[in-house]
């Protein structure tokens, strides 16, 4: 049995959940406690014991313990190759890894300044003003990222020849941009169509629904555009 330690609003743990469900793999999910005030503190004792980074996701499979969503999803694709979530050729696999990196490392930097919006407002007025000023700058960066993704997609159904780990990572980045009040997808028809298409796949739809439910329980409401 595969065991996954996940979090209700963990972008990276939800990446792994989508990959597991797209592959049709049964797994036990342990959802660690989270709130918007203290985050994941106190940390789940098993997560601390299994992951030196002390965070989700953590996956255990037949005694093998893995952490980091990219490492986990690559393992899943090698250990359970059908259906594949990475292209076959070395060139396309490298491009897939770069697209996933774009989501996880580059787009994430523009998401971080928006994350305060779902938590309790700071009692310090000057801090609130500064946070929102940084968020507006980050929104401009996200709009630029949307344009990059629009050009990459062109007329393709997915970012590669098949649905891949890159699509999963980029979907989660766009989903978080939207839930955090980031720019709408207006003016980016290929990206908007791709996003809506993935939202209709059961593995993605379940994550979208569960994150929305977790936001209703845990987060400050955020005004969405578009």
PDB file of C-alpha atoms in Angstrom:
ATOM      1  CA  UNK A   1       0.000   0.000   0.000  1.00  0.00           C
ATOM      2  CA  UNK A   2       1.247   3.469  -0.874  1.00  0.00           C
ATOM      3  CA  UNK A   3       0.944   6.002   1.931  1.00  0.00           C
ATOM      4  CA  UNK A   4       0.979   9.739   1.250  1.00  0.00           C
ATOM      5  CA  UNK A   5       1.270  12.454   3.875  1.00  0.00           C
ATOM      6  CA  UNK A   6      -0.528  15.439   2.414  1.00  0.00           C
ATOM      7  CA  UNK A   7      -1.863  18.833   3.483  1.00  0.00           C
ATOM      8  CA  UNK A   8      -5.228  20.437   2.733  1.00  0.00           C
ATOM      9  CA  UNK A   9      -3.681  23.507   1.071  1.00  0.00           C
ATOM     10  CA  UNK A  10      -0.297  22.081   0.071  1.00  0.00           C
ATOM     11  CA  UNK A  11       0.375  22.863  -3.588  1.00  0.00           C
ATOM     12  CA  UNK A  12       3.130  20.256  -3.782  1.00  0.00           C
ATOM     13  CA  UNK A  13       1.345  17.443  -1.958  1.00  0.00           C
ATOM     14  CA  UNK A  14      -1.675  17.944  -4.213  1.00  0.00           C
ATOM     15  CA  UNK A  15       0.637  17.525  -7.232  1.00  0.00           C
ATOM     16  CA  UNK A  16       1.403  14.032  -5.983  1.00  0.00           C
ATOM     17  CA  UNK A  17      -2.272  13.265  -5.348  1.00  0.00           C
ATOM     18  CA  UNK A  18      -3.105  14.115  -8.965  1.00  0.00           C
ATOM     19  CA  UNK A  19      -0.290  11.896 -10.253  1.00  0.00           C
ATOM     20  CA  UNK A  20      -1.414   8.969  -8.082  1.00  0.00           C
ATOM     21  CA  UNK A  21      -5.013   9.279  -9.266  1.00  0.00           C
ATOM     22  CA  UNK A  22      -4.077   9.744 -12.920  1.00  0.00           C
ATOM     23  CA  UNK A  23      -2.189   6.460 -12.648  1.00  0.00           C
ATOM     24  CA  UNK A  24      -5.097   4.763 -10.898  1.00  0.00           C
ATOM     25  CA  UNK A  25      -2.964   3.855  -7.887  1.00  0.00           C
ATOM     26  CA  UNK A  26      -4.622   3.078  -4.579  1.00  0.00           C
ATOM     27  CA  UNK A  27      -3.115   4.959  -1.657  1.00  0.00           C
ATOM     28  CA  UNK A  28      -3.752   5.790   1.959  1.00  0.00           C
ATOM     29  CA  UNK A  29      -3.760   9.532   2.527  1.00  0.00           C
ATOM     30  CA  UNK A  30      -2.805  10.975   5.887  1.00  0.00           C
ATOM     31  CA  UNK A  31      -3.870  14.634   5.953  1.00  0.00           C
ATOM     32  CA  UNK A  32      -1.709  16.553   8.405  1.00  0.00           C
ATOM     33  CA  UNK A  33      -3.266  19.361  10.495  1.00  0.00           C
ATOM     34  CA  UNK A  34      -3.035  22.915   9.156  1.00  0.00           C
ATOM     35  CA  UNK A  35      -4.414  26.344   9.970  1.00  0.00           C
ATOM     36  CA  UNK A  36      -3.788  29.803   8.548  1.00  0.00           C
ATOM     37  CA  UNK A  37      -2.383  31.207  11.799  1.00  0.00           C
ATOM     38  CA  UNK A  38       0.305  28.681  12.729  1.00  0.00           C
ATOM     39  CA  UNK A  39       0.542  26.752   9.460  1.00  0.00           C
ATOM     40  CA  UNK A  40       1.615  23.148  10.016  1.00  0.00           C
ATOM     41  CA  UNK A  41       2.899  23.754  13.565  1.00  0.00           C
ATOM     42  CA  UNK A  42       3.035  21.639  15.559  1.00  0.00           C
ATOM     43  CA  UNK A  43       4.544  19.443  12.856  1.00  0.00           C
ATOM     44  CA  UNK A  44       3.166  15.946  12.345  1.00  0.00           C
ATOM     45  CA  UNK A  45       5.589  13.611  14.219  1.00  0.00           C
ATOM     46  CA  UNK A  46       5.756  11.067  11.393  1.00  0.00           C
ATOM     47  CA  UNK A  47       6.515  13.775   8.829  1.00  0.00           C
ATOM     48  CA  UNK A  48       9.351  15.017  11.058  1.00  0.00           C
ATOM     49  CA  UNK A  49      10.685  11.479  11.398  1.00  0.00           C
ATOM     50  CA  UNK A  50      10.518  10.678   7.691  1.00  0.00           C
ATOM     51  CA  UNK A  51      11.480  13.948   6.001  1.00  0.00           C
ATOM     52  CA  UNK A  52      14.485  16.067   7.040  1.00  0.00           C
ATOM     53  CA  UNK A  53      12.728  19.022   5.359  1.00  0.00           C
ATOM     54  CA  UNK A  54       9.931  18.494   7.928  1.00  0.00           C
ATOM     55  CA  UNK A  55       7.135  19.085   5.417  1.00  0.00           C
ATOM     56  CA  UNK A  56       4.667  17.352   3.137  1.00  0.00           C
ATOM     57  CA  UNK A  57       4.505  15.620   0.766  1.00  0.00           C
ATOM     58  CA  UNK A  58       6.046  12.413   2.042  1.00  0.00           C
ATOM     59  CA  UNK A  59       5.348   9.133   0.241  1.00  0.00           C
ATOM     60  CA  UNK A  60       6.016   5.616   1.508  1.00  0.00           C
ATOM     61  CA  UNK A  61       5.878   2.650  -0.848  1.00  0.00           C
ATOM     62  CA  UNK A  62       6.926  -0.840   0.255  1.00  0.00           C
ATOM     63  CA  UNK A  63       9.451   0.546   2.724  1.00  0.00           C
ATOM     64  CA  UNK A  64      10.810   3.222   0.396  1.00  0.00           C
ATOM     65  CA  UNK A  65      10.288   6.718   1.800  1.00  0.00           C
ATOM     66  CA  UNK A  66      10.454   9.700  -0.549  1.00  0.00           C
ATOM     67  CA  UNK A  67       9.937  13.434  -0.190  1.00  0.00           C
ATOM     68  CA  UNK A  68       9.848  16.356  -2.659  1.00  0.00           C
ATOM     69  CA  UNK A  69       6.984  16.261  -5.150  1.00  0.00           C
ATOM     70  CA  UNK A  70       9.246  16.132  -8.220  1.00  0.00           C
ATOM     71  CA  UNK A  71      11.257  13.187  -6.873  1.00  0.00           C
ATOM     72  CA  UNK A  72       8.059  11.394  -5.857  1.00  0.00           C
ATOM     73  CA  UNK A  73       6.329  11.857  -9.214  1.00  0.00           C
ATOM     74  CA  UNK A  74       9.378  10.727 -11.169  1.00  0.00           C
ATOM     75  CA  UNK A  75       9.552   7.619  -8.984  1.00  0.00           C
ATOM     76  CA  UNK A  76       5.870   6.906  -9.563  1.00  0.00           C
ATOM     77  CA  UNK A  77       6.350   7.171 -13.309  1.00  0.00           C
ATOM     78  CA  UNK A  78       9.261   4.741 -13.261  1.00  0.00           C
ATOM     79  CA  UNK A  79       7.772   2.278 -10.773  1.00  0.00           C
ATOM     80  CA  UNK A  80       4.268   2.378 -12.251  1.00  0.00           C
ATOM     81  CA  UNK A  81       4.827   3.276 -15.923  1.00  0.00           C
ATOM     82  CA  UNK A  82       1.259   2.927 -17.182  1.00  0.00           C
ATOM     83  CA  UNK A  83      -0.125   5.379 -18.008  1.00  0.00           C
ATOM     84  CA  UNK A  84       3.059   7.412 -18.447  1.00  0.00           C
ATOM     85  CA  UNK A  85       3.320  10.928 -17.052  1.00  0.00           C
ATOM     86  CA  UNK A  86       6.609  11.714 -18.762  1.00  0.00           C
ATOM     87  CA  UNK A  87       7.451  11.646 -22.486  1.00  0.00           C
ATOM     88  CA  UNK A  88       9.623   8.884 -23.959  1.00  0.00           C
ATOM     89  CA  UNK A  89      12.512  10.706 -25.627  1.00  0.00           C
ATOM     90  CA  UNK A  90      15.373  12.245 -23.621  1.00  0.00           C
ATOM     91  CA  UNK A  91      14.801  15.617 -25.303  1.00  0.00           C
ATOM     92  CA  UNK A  92      11.096  15.717 -24.486  1.00  0.00           C
ATOM     93  CA  UNK A  93      11.731  14.476 -20.949  1.00  0.00           C
ATOM     94  CA  UNK A  94      14.225  17.291 -20.433  1.00  0.00           C
ATOM     95  CA  UNK A  95      11.683  19.823 -21.708  1.00  0.00           C
ATOM     96  CA  UNK A  96       9.069  18.327 -19.399  1.00  0.00           C
ATOM     97  CA  UNK A  97      11.404  18.712 -16.421  1.00  0.00           C
ATOM     98  CA  UNK A  98      12.078  22.327 -17.345  1.00  0.00           C
ATOM     99  CA  UNK A  99       8.354  23.086 -17.572  1.00  0.00           C
ATOM    100  CA  UNK A 100       7.816  21.510 -14.163  1.00  0.00           C
ATOM    101  CA  UNK A 101      10.728  23.536 -12.800  1.00  0.00           C
ATOM    102  CA  UNK A 102       9.165  26.678 -14.266  1.00  0.00           C
ATOM    103  CA  UNK A 103       6.030  26.009 -12.219  1.00  0.00           C
ATOM    104  CA  UNK A 104       7.712  24.905  -8.993  1.00  0.00           C
ATOM    105  CA  UNK A 105      10.579  27.381  -8.814  1.00  0.00           C
ATOM    106  CA  UNK A 106       9.830  30.369 -11.037  1.00  0.00           C
ATOM    107  CA  UNK A 107       6.053  30.814 -10.842  1.00  0.00           C
ATOM    108  CA  UNK A 108       6.156  29.985  -7.134  1.00  0.00           C
ATOM    109  CA  UNK A 109       8.167  33.152  -6.485  1.00  0.00           C
ATOM    110  CA  UNK A 110       5.267  35.211  -7.854  1.00  0.00           C
ATOM    111  CA  UNK A 111       2.732  33.229  -5.824  1.00  0.00           C
ATOM    112  CA  UNK A 112       4.393  33.739  -2.441  1.00  0.00           C
ATOM    113  CA  UNK A 113       3.572  37.479  -2.160  1.00  0.00           C
ATOM    114  CA  UNK A 114      -0.133  36.649  -2.660  1.00  0.00           C
ATOM    115  CA  UNK A 115      -0.336  34.017   0.071  1.00  0.00           C
ATOM    116  CA  UNK A 116      -1.000  36.495   2.875  1.00  0.00           C
ATOM    117  CA  UNK A 117      -4.456  37.090   1.363  1.00  0.00           C
ATOM    118  CA  UNK A 118      -5.863  33.803   2.679  1.00  0.00           C
ATOM    119  CA  UNK A 119      -4.594  34.326   6.225  1.00  0.00           C
ATOM    120  CA  UNK A 120      -5.718  36.637   9.023  1.00  0.00           C
ATOM    121  CA  UNK A 121      -4.949  40.284   8.155  1.00  0.00           C
ATOM    122  CA  UNK A 122      -1.936  41.755   9.917  1.00  0.00           C
ATOM    123  CA  UNK A 123      -2.899  44.124  12.765  1.00  0.00           C
ATOM    124  CA  UNK A 124      -0.162  46.452  11.477  1.00  0.00           C
ATOM    125  CA  UNK A 125      -1.695  48.793   8.872  1.00  0.00           C
ATOM    126  CA  UNK A 126       1.664  49.651   7.295  1.00  0.00           C
ATOM    127  CA  UNK A 127       2.475  45.966   6.928  1.00  0.00           C
ATOM    128  CA  UNK A 128      -0.886  45.320   5.247  1.00  0.00           C
ATOM    129  CA  UNK A 129      -0.227  48.125   2.770  1.00  0.00           C
ATOM    130  CA  UNK A 130       3.269  46.815   2.039  1.00  0.00           C
ATOM    131  CA  UNK A 131       2.005  43.249   1.597  1.00  0.00           C
ATOM    132  CA  UNK A 132      -0.608  44.311  -0.914  1.00  0.00           C
ATOM    133  CA  UNK A 133       1.887  46.490  -2.795  1.00  0.00           C
ATOM    134  CA  UNK A 134       4.164  43.461  -3.136  1.00  0.00           C
ATOM    135  CA  UNK A 135       1.169  41.370  -4.224  1.00  0.00           C
ATOM    136  CA  UNK A 136       0.319  43.786  -7.032  1.00  0.00           C
ATOM    137  CA  UNK A 137       3.887  43.580  -8.325  1.00  0.00           C
ATOM    138  CA  UNK A 138       3.666  39.783  -8.146  1.00  0.00           C
ATOM    139  CA  UNK A 139       0.408  39.845 -10.100  1.00  0.00           C
ATOM    140  CA  UNK A 140       2.220  41.605 -12.940  1.00  0.00           C
ATOM    141  CA  UNK A 141       4.841  38.857 -12.884  1.00  0.00           C
ATOM    142  CA  UNK A 142       2.120  36.197 -12.975  1.00  0.00           C
ATOM    143  CA  UNK A 143       0.519  37.865 -16.002  1.00  0.00           C
ATOM    144  CA  UNK A 144       3.889  37.666 -17.729  1.00  0.00           C
ATOM    145  CA  UNK A 145       4.151  33.998 -16.808  1.00  0.00           C
ATOM    146  CA  UNK A 146       0.705  33.428 -18.315  1.00  0.00           C
ATOM    147  CA  UNK A 147       1.971  34.896 -21.568  1.00  0.00           C
ATOM    148  CA  UNK A 148       4.984  32.560 -21.550  1.00  0.00           C
ATOM    149  CA  UNK A 149       2.676  29.587 -21.000  1.00  0.00           C
ATOM    150  CA  UNK A 150       0.291  30.807 -23.712  1.00  0.00           C
ATOM    151  CA  UNK A 151       3.129  30.835 -26.230  1.00  0.00           C
ATOM    152  CA  UNK A 152       4.401  27.428 -25.090  1.00  0.00           C
ATOM    153  CA  UNK A 153       0.984  25.834 -25.516  1.00  0.00           C
ATOM    154  CA  UNK A 154       0.310  27.269 -28.974  1.00  0.00           C
ATOM    155  CA  UNK A 155      -2.224  24.826 -30.436  1.00  0.00           C
ATOM    156  CA  UNK A 156      -1.249  21.826 -28.348  1.00  0.00           C
ATOM    157  CA  UNK A 157      -3.535  19.951 -25.977  1.00  0.00           C
ATOM    158  CA  UNK A 158      -0.807  19.585 -23.330  1.00  0.00           C
ATOM    159  CA  UNK A 159       2.575  21.176 -22.731  1.00  0.00           C
ATOM    160  CA  UNK A 160       4.181  18.038 -24.157  1.00  0.00           C
ATOM    161  CA  UNK A 161       2.835  15.329 -26.413  1.00  0.00           C
ATOM    162  CA  UNK A 162       0.976  13.713 -23.508  1.00  0.00           C
ATOM    163  CA  UNK A 163      -0.448  14.741 -20.154  1.00  0.00           C
ATOM    164  CA  UNK A 164       2.664  14.950 -18.012  1.00  0.00           C
ATOM    165  CA  UNK A 165       4.044  15.927 -14.634  1.00  0.00           C
ATOM    166  CA  UNK A 166       4.678  19.346 -16.199  1.00  0.00           C
ATOM    167  CA  UNK A 167       0.956  19.819 -16.823  1.00  0.00           C
ATOM    168  CA  UNK A 168       0.218  18.809 -13.236  1.00  0.00           C
ATOM    169  CA  UNK A 169       2.741  21.276 -11.793  1.00  0.00           C
ATOM    170  CA  UNK A 170       1.688  24.138 -14.067  1.00  0.00           C
ATOM    171  CA  UNK A 171      -1.981  23.464 -13.369  1.00  0.00           C
ATOM    172  CA  UNK A 172      -1.366  23.736  -9.632  1.00  0.00           C
ATOM    173  CA  UNK A 173       0.511  27.029 -10.092  1.00  0.00           C
ATOM    174  CA  UNK A 174      -2.301  28.515 -12.172  1.00  0.00           C
ATOM    175  CA  UNK A 175      -4.907  27.185  -9.726  1.00  0.00           C
ATOM    176  CA  UNK A 176      -3.118  28.834  -6.803  1.00  0.00           C
ATOM    177  CA  UNK A 177      -2.720  32.073  -8.740  1.00  0.00           C
ATOM    178  CA  UNK A 178      -6.483  32.131  -9.233  1.00  0.00           C
ATOM    179  CA  UNK A 179      -7.423  31.130  -5.660  1.00  0.00           C
ATOM    180  CA  UNK A 180      -5.098  33.822  -4.282  1.00  0.00           C
ATOM    181  CA  UNK A 181      -6.785  36.575  -6.286  1.00  0.00           C
ATOM    182  CA  UNK A 182      -4.166  36.699  -9.028  1.00  0.00           C
ATOM    183  CA  UNK A 183      -4.816  37.773 -12.610  1.00  0.00           C
ATOM    184  CA  UNK A 184      -7.580  36.153 -14.619  1.00  0.00           C
ATOM    185  CA  UNK A 185      -6.856  34.085 -17.721  1.00  0.00           C
ATOM    186  CA  UNK A 186      -8.628  36.594 -19.964  1.00  0.00           C
ATOM    187  CA  UNK A 187      -6.532  37.264 -23.046  1.00  0.00           C
ATOM    188  CA  UNK A 188      -4.851  33.859 -22.838  1.00  0.00           C
ATOM    189  CA  UNK A 189      -7.280  31.575 -24.709  1.00  0.00           C
ATOM    190  CA  UNK A 190      -4.981  28.570 -25.104  1.00  0.00           C
ATOM    191  CA  UNK A 191      -4.042  28.629 -21.419  1.00  0.00           C
ATOM    192  CA  UNK A 192      -7.654  29.105 -20.333  1.00  0.00           C
ATOM    193  CA  UNK A 193      -8.839  26.204 -22.516  1.00  0.00           C
ATOM    194  CA  UNK A 194      -6.071  23.949 -21.218  1.00  0.00           C
ATOM    195  CA  UNK A 195      -6.882  24.889 -17.611  1.00  0.00           C
ATOM    196  CA  UNK A 196     -10.602  24.190 -18.010  1.00  0.00           C
ATOM    197  CA  UNK A 197      -9.890  20.908 -19.799  1.00  0.00           C
ATOM    198  CA  UNK A 198      -7.726  19.658 -16.951  1.00  0.00           C
ATOM    199  CA  UNK A 199     -10.241  20.807 -14.325  1.00  0.00           C
ATOM    200  CA  UNK A 200     -12.721  18.383 -15.893  1.00  0.00           C
ATOM    201  CA  UNK A 201     -10.450  15.350 -15.464  1.00  0.00           C
ATOM    202  CA  UNK A 202     -11.487  13.442 -12.301  1.00  0.00           C
ATOM    203  CA  UNK A 203      -8.024  13.494 -10.695  1.00  0.00           C
ATOM    204  CA  UNK A 204      -7.744  17.251 -11.098  1.00  0.00           C
ATOM    205  CA  UNK A 205     -11.398  17.943 -10.298  1.00  0.00           C
ATOM    206  CA  UNK A 206     -11.121  16.164  -6.942  1.00  0.00           C
ATOM    207  CA  UNK A 207      -8.140  18.281  -5.922  1.00  0.00           C
ATOM    208  CA  UNK A 208      -9.874  21.495  -7.046  1.00  0.00           C
ATOM    209  CA  UNK A 209     -12.976  20.602  -5.040  1.00  0.00           C
ATOM    210  CA  UNK A 210     -11.044  19.621  -1.915  1.00  0.00           C
ATOM    211  CA  UNK A 211      -8.930  22.789  -1.979  1.00  0.00           C
ATOM    212  CA  UNK A 212     -12.080  24.905  -2.364  1.00  0.00           C
ATOM    213  CA  UNK A 213     -13.634  23.097   0.608  1.00  0.00           C
ATOM    214  CA  UNK A 214     -10.449  23.560   2.666  1.00  0.00           C
ATOM    215  CA  UNK A 215     -10.459  27.276   1.825  1.00  0.00           C
ATOM    216  CA  UNK A 216     -14.051  27.544   3.045  1.00  0.00           C
ATOM    217  CA  UNK A 217     -12.988  26.032   6.375  1.00  0.00           C
ATOM    218  CA  UNK A 218      -9.546  27.523   6.829  1.00  0.00           C
ATOM    219  CA  UNK A 219      -9.001  30.630   4.731  1.00  0.00           C
ATOM    220  CA  UNK A 220     -10.047  34.256   4.595  1.00  0.00           C
ATOM    221  CA  UNK A 221     -12.246  34.709   1.466  1.00  0.00           C
ATOM    222  CA  UNK A 222     -10.379  36.230  -1.476  1.00  0.00           C
ATOM    223  CA  UNK A 223     -12.068  38.214  -4.246  1.00  0.00           C
ATOM    224  CA  UNK A 224     -11.497  36.459  -7.571  1.00  0.00           C
ATOM    225  CA  UNK A 225     -11.254  38.182 -10.924  1.00  0.00           C
ATOM    226  CA  UNK A 226     -12.699  36.826 -14.136  1.00  0.00           C
TER     227      UNK A 226
END
